[in-house]
Coordinates of C-alpha atoms and ligand atoms in Angstrom, one line a residue:
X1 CA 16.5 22.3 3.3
X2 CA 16.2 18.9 4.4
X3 CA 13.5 18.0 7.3
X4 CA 16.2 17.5 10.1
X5 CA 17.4 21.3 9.0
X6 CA 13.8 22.6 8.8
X7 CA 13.5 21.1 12.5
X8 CA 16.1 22.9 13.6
X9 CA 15.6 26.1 11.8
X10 CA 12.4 26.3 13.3
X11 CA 13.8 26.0 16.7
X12 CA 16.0 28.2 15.9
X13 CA 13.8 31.3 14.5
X14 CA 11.5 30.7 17.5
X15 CA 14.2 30.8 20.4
X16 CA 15.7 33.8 18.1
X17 CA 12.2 35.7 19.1
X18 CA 12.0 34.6 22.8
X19 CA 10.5 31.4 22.6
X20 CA 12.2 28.4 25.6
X21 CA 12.9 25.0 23.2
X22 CA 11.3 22.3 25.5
X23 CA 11.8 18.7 24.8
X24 CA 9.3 16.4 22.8
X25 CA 6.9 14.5 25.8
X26 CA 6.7 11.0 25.4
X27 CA 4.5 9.6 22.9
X28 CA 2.5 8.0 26.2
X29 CA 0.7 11.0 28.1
X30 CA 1.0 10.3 31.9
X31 CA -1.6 10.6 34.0
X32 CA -4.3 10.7 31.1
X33 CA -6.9 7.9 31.3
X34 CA -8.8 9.0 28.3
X35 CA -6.0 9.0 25.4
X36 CA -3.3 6.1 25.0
X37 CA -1.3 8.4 22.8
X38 CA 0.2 12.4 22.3
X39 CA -1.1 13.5 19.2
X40 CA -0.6 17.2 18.8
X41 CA 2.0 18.9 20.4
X42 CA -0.9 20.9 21.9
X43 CA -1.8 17.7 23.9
X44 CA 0.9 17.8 26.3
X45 CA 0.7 21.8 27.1
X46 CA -3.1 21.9 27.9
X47 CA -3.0 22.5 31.4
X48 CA -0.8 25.5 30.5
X49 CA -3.1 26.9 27.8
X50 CA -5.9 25.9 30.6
X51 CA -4.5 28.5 33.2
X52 CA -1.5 27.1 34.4
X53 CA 1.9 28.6 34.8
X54 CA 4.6 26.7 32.7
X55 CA 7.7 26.9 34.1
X56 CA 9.9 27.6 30.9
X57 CA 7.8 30.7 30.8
X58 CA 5.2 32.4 28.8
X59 CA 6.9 31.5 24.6
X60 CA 7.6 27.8 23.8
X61 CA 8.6 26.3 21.5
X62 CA 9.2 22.4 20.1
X63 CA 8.9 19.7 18.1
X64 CA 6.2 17.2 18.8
X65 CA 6.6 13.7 17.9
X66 CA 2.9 12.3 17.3
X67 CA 0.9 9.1 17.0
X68 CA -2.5 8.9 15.5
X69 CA -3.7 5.8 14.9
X70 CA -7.2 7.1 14.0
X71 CA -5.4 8.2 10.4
X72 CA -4.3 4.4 9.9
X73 CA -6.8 4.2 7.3
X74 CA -5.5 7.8 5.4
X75 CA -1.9 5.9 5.4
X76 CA -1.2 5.7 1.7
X77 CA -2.4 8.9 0.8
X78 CA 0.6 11.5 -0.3
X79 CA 0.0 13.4 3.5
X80 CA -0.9 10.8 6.1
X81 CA 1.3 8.7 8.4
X82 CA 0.1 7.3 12.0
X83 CA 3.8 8.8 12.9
X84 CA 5.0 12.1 12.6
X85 CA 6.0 15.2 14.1
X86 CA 4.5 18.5 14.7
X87 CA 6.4 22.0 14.9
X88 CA 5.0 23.3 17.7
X89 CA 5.1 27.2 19.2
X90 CA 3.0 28.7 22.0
X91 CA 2.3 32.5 23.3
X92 CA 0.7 31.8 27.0
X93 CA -0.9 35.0 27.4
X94 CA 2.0 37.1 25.7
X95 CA 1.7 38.2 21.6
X96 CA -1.2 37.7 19.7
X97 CA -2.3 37.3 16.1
X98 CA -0.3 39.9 13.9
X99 CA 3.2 38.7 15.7
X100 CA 2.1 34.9 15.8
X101 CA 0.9 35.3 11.7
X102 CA 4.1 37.2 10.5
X103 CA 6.3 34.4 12.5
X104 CA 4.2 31.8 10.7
X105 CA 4.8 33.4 7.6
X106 CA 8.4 34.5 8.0
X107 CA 9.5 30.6 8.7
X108 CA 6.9 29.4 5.6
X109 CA 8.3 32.1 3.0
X110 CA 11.7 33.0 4.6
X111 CA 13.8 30.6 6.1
X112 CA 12.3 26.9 4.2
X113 CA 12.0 29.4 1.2
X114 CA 8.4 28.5 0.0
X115 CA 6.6 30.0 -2.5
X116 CA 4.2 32.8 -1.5
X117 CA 1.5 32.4 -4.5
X118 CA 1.7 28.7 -3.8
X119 CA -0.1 29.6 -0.4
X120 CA -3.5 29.5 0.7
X121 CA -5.0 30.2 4.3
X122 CA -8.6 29.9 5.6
X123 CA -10.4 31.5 8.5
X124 CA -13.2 31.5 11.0
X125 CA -16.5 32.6 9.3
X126 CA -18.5 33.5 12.6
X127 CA -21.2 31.9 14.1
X128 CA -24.0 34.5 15.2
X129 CA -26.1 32.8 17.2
X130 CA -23.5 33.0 19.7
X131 CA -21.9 36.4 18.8
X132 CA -18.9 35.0 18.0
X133 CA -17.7 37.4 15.2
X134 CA -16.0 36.5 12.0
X135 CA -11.8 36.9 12.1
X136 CA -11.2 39.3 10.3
X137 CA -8.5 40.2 12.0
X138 CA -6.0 37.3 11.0
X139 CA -7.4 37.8 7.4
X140 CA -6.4 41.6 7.3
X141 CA -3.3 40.4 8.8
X142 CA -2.9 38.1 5.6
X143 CA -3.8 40.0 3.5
X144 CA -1.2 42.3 4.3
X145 CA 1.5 39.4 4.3
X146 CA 0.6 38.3 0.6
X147 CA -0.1 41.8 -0.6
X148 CA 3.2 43.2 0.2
X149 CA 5.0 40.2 -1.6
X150 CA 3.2 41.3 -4.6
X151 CA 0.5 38.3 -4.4
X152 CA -3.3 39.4 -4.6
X153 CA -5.3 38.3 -1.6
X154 CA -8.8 38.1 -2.5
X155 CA -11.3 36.2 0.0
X156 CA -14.4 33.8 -0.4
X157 CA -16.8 32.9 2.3
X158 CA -17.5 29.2 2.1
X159 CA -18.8 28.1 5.5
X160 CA -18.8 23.8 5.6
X161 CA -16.6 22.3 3.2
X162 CA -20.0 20.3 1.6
X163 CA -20.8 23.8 0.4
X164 CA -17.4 24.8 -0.5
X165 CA -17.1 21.5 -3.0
X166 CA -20.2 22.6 -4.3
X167 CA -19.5 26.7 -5.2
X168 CA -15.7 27.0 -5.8
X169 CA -13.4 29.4 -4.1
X170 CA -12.3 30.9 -7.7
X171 CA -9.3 30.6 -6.5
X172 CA -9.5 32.6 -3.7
X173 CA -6.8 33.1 -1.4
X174 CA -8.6 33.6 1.7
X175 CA -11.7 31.3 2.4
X176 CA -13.8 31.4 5.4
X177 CA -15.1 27.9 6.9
X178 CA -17.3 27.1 10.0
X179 CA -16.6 24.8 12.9
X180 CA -13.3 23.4 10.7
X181 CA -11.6 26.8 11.5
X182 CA -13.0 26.9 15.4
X183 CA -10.8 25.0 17.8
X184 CA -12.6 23.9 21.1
X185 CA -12.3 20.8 23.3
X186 CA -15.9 19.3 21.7
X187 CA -15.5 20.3 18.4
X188 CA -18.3 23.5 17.9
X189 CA -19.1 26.3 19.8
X190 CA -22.7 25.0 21.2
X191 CA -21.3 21.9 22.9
X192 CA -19.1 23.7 25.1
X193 CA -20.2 24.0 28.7
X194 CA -19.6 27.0 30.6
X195 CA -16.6 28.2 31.3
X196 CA -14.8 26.2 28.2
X197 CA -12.1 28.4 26.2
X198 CA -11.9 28.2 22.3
X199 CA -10.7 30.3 19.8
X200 CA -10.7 30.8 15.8
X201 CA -8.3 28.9 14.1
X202 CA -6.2 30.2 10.6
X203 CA -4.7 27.3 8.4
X204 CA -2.0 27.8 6.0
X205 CA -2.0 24.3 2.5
X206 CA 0.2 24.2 0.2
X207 CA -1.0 24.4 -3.9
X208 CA 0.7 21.7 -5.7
X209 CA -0.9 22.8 -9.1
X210 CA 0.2 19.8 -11.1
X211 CA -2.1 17.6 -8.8
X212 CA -5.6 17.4 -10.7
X213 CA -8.1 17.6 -9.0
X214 CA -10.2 14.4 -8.3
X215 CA -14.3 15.0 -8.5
X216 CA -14.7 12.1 -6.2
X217 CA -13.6 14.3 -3.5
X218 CA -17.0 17.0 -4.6
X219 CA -16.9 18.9 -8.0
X220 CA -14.7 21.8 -6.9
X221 CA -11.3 21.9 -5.4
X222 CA -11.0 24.4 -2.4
X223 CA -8.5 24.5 0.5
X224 CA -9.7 21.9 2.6
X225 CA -10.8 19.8 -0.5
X226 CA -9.2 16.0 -0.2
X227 CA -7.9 15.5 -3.1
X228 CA -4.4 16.5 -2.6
X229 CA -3.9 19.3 -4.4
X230 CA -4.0 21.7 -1.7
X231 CA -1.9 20.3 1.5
X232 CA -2.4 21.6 5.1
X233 CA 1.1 22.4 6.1
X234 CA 0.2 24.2 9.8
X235 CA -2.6 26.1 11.6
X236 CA -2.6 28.9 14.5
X237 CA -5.1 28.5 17.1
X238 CA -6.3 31.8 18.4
X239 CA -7.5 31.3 22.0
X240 CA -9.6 34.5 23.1
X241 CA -13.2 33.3 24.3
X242 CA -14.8 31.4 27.3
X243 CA -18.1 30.6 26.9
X244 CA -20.8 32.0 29.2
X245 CA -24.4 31.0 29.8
X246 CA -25.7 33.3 27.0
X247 CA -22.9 33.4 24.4
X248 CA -19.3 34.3 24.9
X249 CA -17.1 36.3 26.3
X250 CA -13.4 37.5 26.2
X251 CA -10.7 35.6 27.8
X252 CA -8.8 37.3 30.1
X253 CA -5.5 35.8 29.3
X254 CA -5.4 35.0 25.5
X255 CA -3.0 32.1 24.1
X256 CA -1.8 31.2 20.7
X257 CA -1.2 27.6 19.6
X258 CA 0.8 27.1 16.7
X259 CA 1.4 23.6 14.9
X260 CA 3.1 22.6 11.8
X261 CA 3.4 19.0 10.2
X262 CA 7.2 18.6 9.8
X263 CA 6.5 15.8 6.9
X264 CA 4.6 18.0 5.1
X265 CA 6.4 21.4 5.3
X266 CA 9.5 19.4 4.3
X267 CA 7.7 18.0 1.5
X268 CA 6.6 21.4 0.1
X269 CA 10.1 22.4 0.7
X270 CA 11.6 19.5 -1.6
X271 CA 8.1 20.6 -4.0
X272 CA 6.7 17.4 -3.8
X273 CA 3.2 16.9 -2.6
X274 CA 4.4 13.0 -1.1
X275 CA 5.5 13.0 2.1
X276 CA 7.5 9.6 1.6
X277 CA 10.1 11.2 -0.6
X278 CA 11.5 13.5 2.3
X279 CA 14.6 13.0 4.1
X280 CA 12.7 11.3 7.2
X281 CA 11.2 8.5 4.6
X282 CA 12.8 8.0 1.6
X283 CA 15.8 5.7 3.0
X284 CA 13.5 3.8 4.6
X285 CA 11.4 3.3 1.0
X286 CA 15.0 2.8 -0.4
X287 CA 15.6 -0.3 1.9
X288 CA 12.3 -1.8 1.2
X289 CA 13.4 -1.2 -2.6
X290 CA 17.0 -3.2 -2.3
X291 CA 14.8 -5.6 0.3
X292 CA 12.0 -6.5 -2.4
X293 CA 13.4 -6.0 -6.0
X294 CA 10.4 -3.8 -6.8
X295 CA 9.9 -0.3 -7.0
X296 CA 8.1 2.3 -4.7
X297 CA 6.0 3.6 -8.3
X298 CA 4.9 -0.1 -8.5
X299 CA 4.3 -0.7 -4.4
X300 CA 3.3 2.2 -3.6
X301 CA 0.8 1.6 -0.9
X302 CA 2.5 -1.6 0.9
X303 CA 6.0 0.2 0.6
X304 CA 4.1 3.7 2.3
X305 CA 2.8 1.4 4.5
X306 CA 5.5 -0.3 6.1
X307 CA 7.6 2.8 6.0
X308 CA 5.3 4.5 8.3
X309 CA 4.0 2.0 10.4
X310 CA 7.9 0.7 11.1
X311 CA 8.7 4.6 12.6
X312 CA 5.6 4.4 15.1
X313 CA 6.4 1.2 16.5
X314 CA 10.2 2.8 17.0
X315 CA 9.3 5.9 18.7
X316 CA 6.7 3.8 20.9
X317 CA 9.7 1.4 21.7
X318 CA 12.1 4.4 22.6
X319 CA 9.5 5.5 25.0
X320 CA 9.2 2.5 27.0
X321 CA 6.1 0.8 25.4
X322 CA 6.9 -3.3 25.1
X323 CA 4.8 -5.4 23.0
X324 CA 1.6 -6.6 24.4
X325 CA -2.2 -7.3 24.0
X326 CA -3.5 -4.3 25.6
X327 CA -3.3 -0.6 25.0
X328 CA -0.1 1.2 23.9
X329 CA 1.4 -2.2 23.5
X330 CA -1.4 -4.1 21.7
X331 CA -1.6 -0.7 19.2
X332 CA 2.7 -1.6 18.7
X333 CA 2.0 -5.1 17.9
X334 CA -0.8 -4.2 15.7
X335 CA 1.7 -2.0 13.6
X336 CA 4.5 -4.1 13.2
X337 CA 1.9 -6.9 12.3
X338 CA 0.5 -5.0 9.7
X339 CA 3.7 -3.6 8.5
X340 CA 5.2 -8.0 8.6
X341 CA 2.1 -8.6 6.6
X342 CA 2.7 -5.9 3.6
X343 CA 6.2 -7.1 3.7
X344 CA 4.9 -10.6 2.3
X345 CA 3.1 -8.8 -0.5
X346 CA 6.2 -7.2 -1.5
X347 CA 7.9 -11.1 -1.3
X348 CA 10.1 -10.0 1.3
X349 CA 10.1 -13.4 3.3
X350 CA 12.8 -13.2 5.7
X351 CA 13.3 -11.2 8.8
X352 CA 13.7 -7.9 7.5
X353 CA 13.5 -5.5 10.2
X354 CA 17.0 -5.4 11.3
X355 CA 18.0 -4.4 8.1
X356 CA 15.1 -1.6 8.1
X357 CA 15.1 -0.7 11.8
X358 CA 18.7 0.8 12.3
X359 CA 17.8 2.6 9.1
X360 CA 14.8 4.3 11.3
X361 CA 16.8 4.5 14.5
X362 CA 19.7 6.3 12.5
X363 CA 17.4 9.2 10.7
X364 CA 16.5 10.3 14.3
X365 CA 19.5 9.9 16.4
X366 CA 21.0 13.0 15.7
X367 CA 17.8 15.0 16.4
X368 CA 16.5 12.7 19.3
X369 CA 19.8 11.0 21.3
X370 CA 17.5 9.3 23.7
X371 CA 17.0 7.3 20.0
X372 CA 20.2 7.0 19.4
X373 CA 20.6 5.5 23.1
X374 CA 18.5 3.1 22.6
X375 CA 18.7 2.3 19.0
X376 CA 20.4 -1.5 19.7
X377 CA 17.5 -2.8 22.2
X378 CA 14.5 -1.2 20.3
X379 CA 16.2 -2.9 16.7
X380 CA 16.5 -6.3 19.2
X381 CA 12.8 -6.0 20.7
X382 CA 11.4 -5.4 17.4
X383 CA 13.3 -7.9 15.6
X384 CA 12.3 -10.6 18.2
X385 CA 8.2 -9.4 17.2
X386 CA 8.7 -10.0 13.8
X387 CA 10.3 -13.5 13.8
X388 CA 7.5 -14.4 16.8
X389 CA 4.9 -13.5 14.0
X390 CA 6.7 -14.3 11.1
X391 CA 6.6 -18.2 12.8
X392 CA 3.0 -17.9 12.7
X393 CA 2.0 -15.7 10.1
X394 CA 1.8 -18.6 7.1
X395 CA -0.3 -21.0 9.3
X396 CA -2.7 -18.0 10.4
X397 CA -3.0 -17.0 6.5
X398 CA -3.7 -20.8 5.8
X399 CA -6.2 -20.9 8.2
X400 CA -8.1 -17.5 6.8
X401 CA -8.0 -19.4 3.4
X402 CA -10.0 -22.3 4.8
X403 CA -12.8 -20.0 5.8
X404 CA -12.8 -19.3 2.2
X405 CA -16.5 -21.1 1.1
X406 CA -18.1 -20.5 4.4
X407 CA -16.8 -16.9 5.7
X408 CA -15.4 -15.8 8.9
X409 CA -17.1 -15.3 12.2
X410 CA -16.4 -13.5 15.1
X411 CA -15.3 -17.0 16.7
X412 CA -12.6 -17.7 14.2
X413 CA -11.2 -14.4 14.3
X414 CA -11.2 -15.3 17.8
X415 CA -8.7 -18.5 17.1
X416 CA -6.8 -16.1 14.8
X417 CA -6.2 -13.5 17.3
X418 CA -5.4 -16.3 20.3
X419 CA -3.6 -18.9 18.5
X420 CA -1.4 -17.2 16.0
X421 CA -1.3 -13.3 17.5
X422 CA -3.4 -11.7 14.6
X423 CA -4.6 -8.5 15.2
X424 CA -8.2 -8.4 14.4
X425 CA -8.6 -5.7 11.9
X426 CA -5.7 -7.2 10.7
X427 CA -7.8 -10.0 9.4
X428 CA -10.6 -8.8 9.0
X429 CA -8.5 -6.4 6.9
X430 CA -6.9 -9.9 5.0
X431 CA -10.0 -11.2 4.6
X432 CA -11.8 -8.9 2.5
X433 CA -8.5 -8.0 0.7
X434 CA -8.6 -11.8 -0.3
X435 CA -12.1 -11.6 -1.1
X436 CA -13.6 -13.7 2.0
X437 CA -17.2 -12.8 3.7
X438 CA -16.7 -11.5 7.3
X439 CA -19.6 -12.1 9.4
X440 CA -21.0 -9.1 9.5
X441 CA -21.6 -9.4 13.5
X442 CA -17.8 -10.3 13.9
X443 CA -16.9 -7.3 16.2
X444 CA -19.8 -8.4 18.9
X445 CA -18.8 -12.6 18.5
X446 CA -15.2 -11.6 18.8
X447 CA -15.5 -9.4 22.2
X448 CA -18.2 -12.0 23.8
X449 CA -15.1 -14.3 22.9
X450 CA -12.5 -11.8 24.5
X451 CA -15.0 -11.1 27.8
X452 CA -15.7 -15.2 28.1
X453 CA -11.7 -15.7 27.5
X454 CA -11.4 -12.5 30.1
X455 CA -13.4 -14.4 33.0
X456 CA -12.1 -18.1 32.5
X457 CA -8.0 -16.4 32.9
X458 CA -9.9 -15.0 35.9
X459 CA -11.0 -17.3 37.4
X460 CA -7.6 -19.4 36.9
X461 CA -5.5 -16.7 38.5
X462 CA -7.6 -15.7 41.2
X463 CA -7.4 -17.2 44.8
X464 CA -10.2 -19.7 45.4
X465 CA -12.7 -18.2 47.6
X466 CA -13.3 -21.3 49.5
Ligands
ATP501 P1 -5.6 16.9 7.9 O1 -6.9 17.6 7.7 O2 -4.7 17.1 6.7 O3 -5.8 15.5 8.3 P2 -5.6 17.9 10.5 O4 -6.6 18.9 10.5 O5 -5.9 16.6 11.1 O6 -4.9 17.7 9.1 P3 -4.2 19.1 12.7 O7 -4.8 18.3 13.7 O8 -4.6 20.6 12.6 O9 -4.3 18.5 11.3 O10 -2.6 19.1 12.9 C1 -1.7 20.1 12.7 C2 -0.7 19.8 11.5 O11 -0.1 18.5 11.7 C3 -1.4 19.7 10.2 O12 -1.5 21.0 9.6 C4 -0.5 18.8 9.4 O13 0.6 19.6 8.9 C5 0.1 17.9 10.4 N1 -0.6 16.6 10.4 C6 -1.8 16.3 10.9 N2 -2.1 15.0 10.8 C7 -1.1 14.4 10.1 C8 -0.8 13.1 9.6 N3 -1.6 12.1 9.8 N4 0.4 12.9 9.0 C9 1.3 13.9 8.8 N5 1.0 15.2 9.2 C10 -0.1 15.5 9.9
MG502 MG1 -6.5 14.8 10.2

């Protein structure tokens, strides 16, 4: 199965059992001042899990598309893009863990046709102090799933994943963790205020047992080791508790919240543990192979780079976001720069992204026709981007290289940023790449820059007051 069939098969199974397909929201929340952009496809349906009624009822069901820029730095690795989408299906206040887990299971091991011994799960260990108790439940429930397709299902308690690098799971199949398996707005069960609902959360990787694993990542591999040998394909959140003053207490409607990386489960379907060679990224790779003359096994990281930040930039475009130098816009510009600038590594030095951009647009327009709609102007806006940078990318560079004896401040990544449209971590990023001190006080000298720049456009714009 290809990704745009396992999309669709998992539609598909969960309208089969009830569930309402909603559309993907926008990559842009509305009306929410604290994030710039949807990623989970939890994100959107929080006031629902919160209390609300939804109007497509009490089972939903989607496909998320996501943007985290936070994981711009993981982008390289086999399993990371800033872009991707996330299977997502929702019980508000309906079943509970043993239908949610045997759905989970059934799409895994069923329908994409994975392997059951190549699976691994880990659960919630407990956390006394504040009587929350250990699931059990959900690893009975597994256990029951793997036992019956003839896989033992022993389990490990490891608690934080420092310890769990230091004591092995012997290969366990079900490991217990702490806070990584408790899902709550803050993050662990004491900084919740009263009132707040969280839940234990069950995660399902992926072995891939030709991947060694890499003691730089802690001596022993374990399920949420980072090595890449196990993968995180999907996790089921298990809302059931509001905290109290004194501890916690049951919920009194419960919600499950399923998500599922698409990439990834379509990689483990293909049995490959990189992402990039699925059906969603591999013509793009392909493009940038014909477009450069190299190879992906030689360019890896550029070629993984522009491929993923090219598909952002295209869904942000889609939903409305322009290039600009604030917010959803500035993080747009900031991709596409980044992805320009790889691009001259690989020696592509003309215009390249209407030959790469339809490529993009054309993986998603069957799946996503408000794409496919707008395919033309988001290949035009983009396009226009590039050759803007492109005309100053060389002098920019030129002028890095002159900082070359004495370093960069904060001030000339100030003249970089205003005069030639360089993304600061850009090159702060280029800089050390090329081997070039940054000042180590650049962030501060740069923003007193921004602020001072901030207050003379200001003062320019503003009516004088006498
Ligand atoms: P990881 O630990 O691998 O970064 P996560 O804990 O951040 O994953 P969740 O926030 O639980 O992941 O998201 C649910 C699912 O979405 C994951 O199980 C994974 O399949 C997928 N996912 C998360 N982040 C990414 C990413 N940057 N690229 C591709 N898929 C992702
Ligand atoms: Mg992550």
């Amino acid at each position: 199965m290809d990704a745009d069939e396992i999309r669709s098969a998992f539609l598909d199974h969960l309208a089969g059992r009830g569930h309402a397909v909603i559309p993907r929201a926008s990559l842009v929340p509305d009306d929410d001042p604290t994030t710039l952009f949807t990623g989970s496809g939890m994100q959107p349906l929080l006031p629902y899990l919160l209390g609300d009624d939804h109007p497509a009822g009490r089972r939903l069901v989607d496909s998320q598309t996501c943007l985290r820029v936070q994981d711009i730095e993981e982008v390289g690795d086999n399993r990371h893009t800033t872009f991707f989408e996330m299977l997502g299906s929702w019980s508000l206040g309906d079943y509970f863990k043993p239908e949610q887990l045997r759905q989970f299971w059934d799409f895994l091991t069923g329908t994409v046709g994975l392997d059951p011994a190549r699976l691994y799960v880990s659960c919630f260990i407990g956390e006394e102090a504040h009587g929350i108790p250990k699931d059990d439940e959900s690893a009975a429930l597994w256990r029951e799933l793997f036992t019956a397709a003839g896989v033992p299902a022993d389990q490990v308690e490891l608690g934080t994943e420092e310890h769990a690098a230091r004591v092995g799971t012997g290969g366990a199949r079900i490991a217990f963790y702490g806070n990584k398996n408790w899902w709550c707005r803050e993050g662990s069960p004491e900084r919740m205020p009263v009132g707040e609902p969280g839940g234990p959360d069950t995660e399902v990787f992926y072995l891939f047992p030709h991947v060694e694993h890499d003691p730089t990542y802690g001596e022993h591999c374990h399920q949420n080791c980072d090595c890449g040998r196990f993968i995180e394909l999907g996790n089921s959140v298990f809302m059931k508790y509001r905290r109290t003053e004194s501890g916690f207490e049951p919920l009194p409607r419960r919600n499950v919240d399923y998500g599922g990386g698409l990439e990834r489960i379509a990689a483990a379907a293909l049995d490959t543990s990189d992402v990039f060679r699925i059906s969603l990224l591999w013509p793009i790779i392909e493009r940038l192979q014909e477009l450069s003359g190299r190879t992906y096994e030689d360019e890896t990281l550029a070629m993984r780079v522009i491929a993923d930040h090219l598909r952002g930039p295209t869904f942000l475009a889609v939903d409305g976001v322009r290039p600009s130098n604030k917010a959803q816009g500035y993080v747009l510009r900031r991709l596409v720069r980044r992805a320009v600038r790889f691009a001259v590594d690989l020696g592509i030095e003309d215009n390249f992204f209407p030959h790469v951009i339809p490529t993009i647009a054309g993986i998603y327009a069957g799946a996503y026709p408000e794409v496919a709609a707008a395919a033309d102007a988001v290949a035009d806006l983009l396009a226009r981007e590039e050759q803007v940078f492109r005309r100053t990318l060389r002098r920019g560079l030129e002028r890095l290289e002159g900082h070359r004896d004495t370093g960069v401040t904060g001030a000339d990544l100030f003249v970089l940023y205003d005069t030639y449209g360089f993304p600061v971590e850009l090159s702060t990023e280029v800089a050390r790449a090329e081997g070039i001190v940054v000042s180590r006080t650049w962030r501060e000298e740069f923003d007193e820059h921004m602020a001072a720049q901030r207050a003379r456009s200001r003062g320019v714009s503003a009516p004088r007051s006498r």
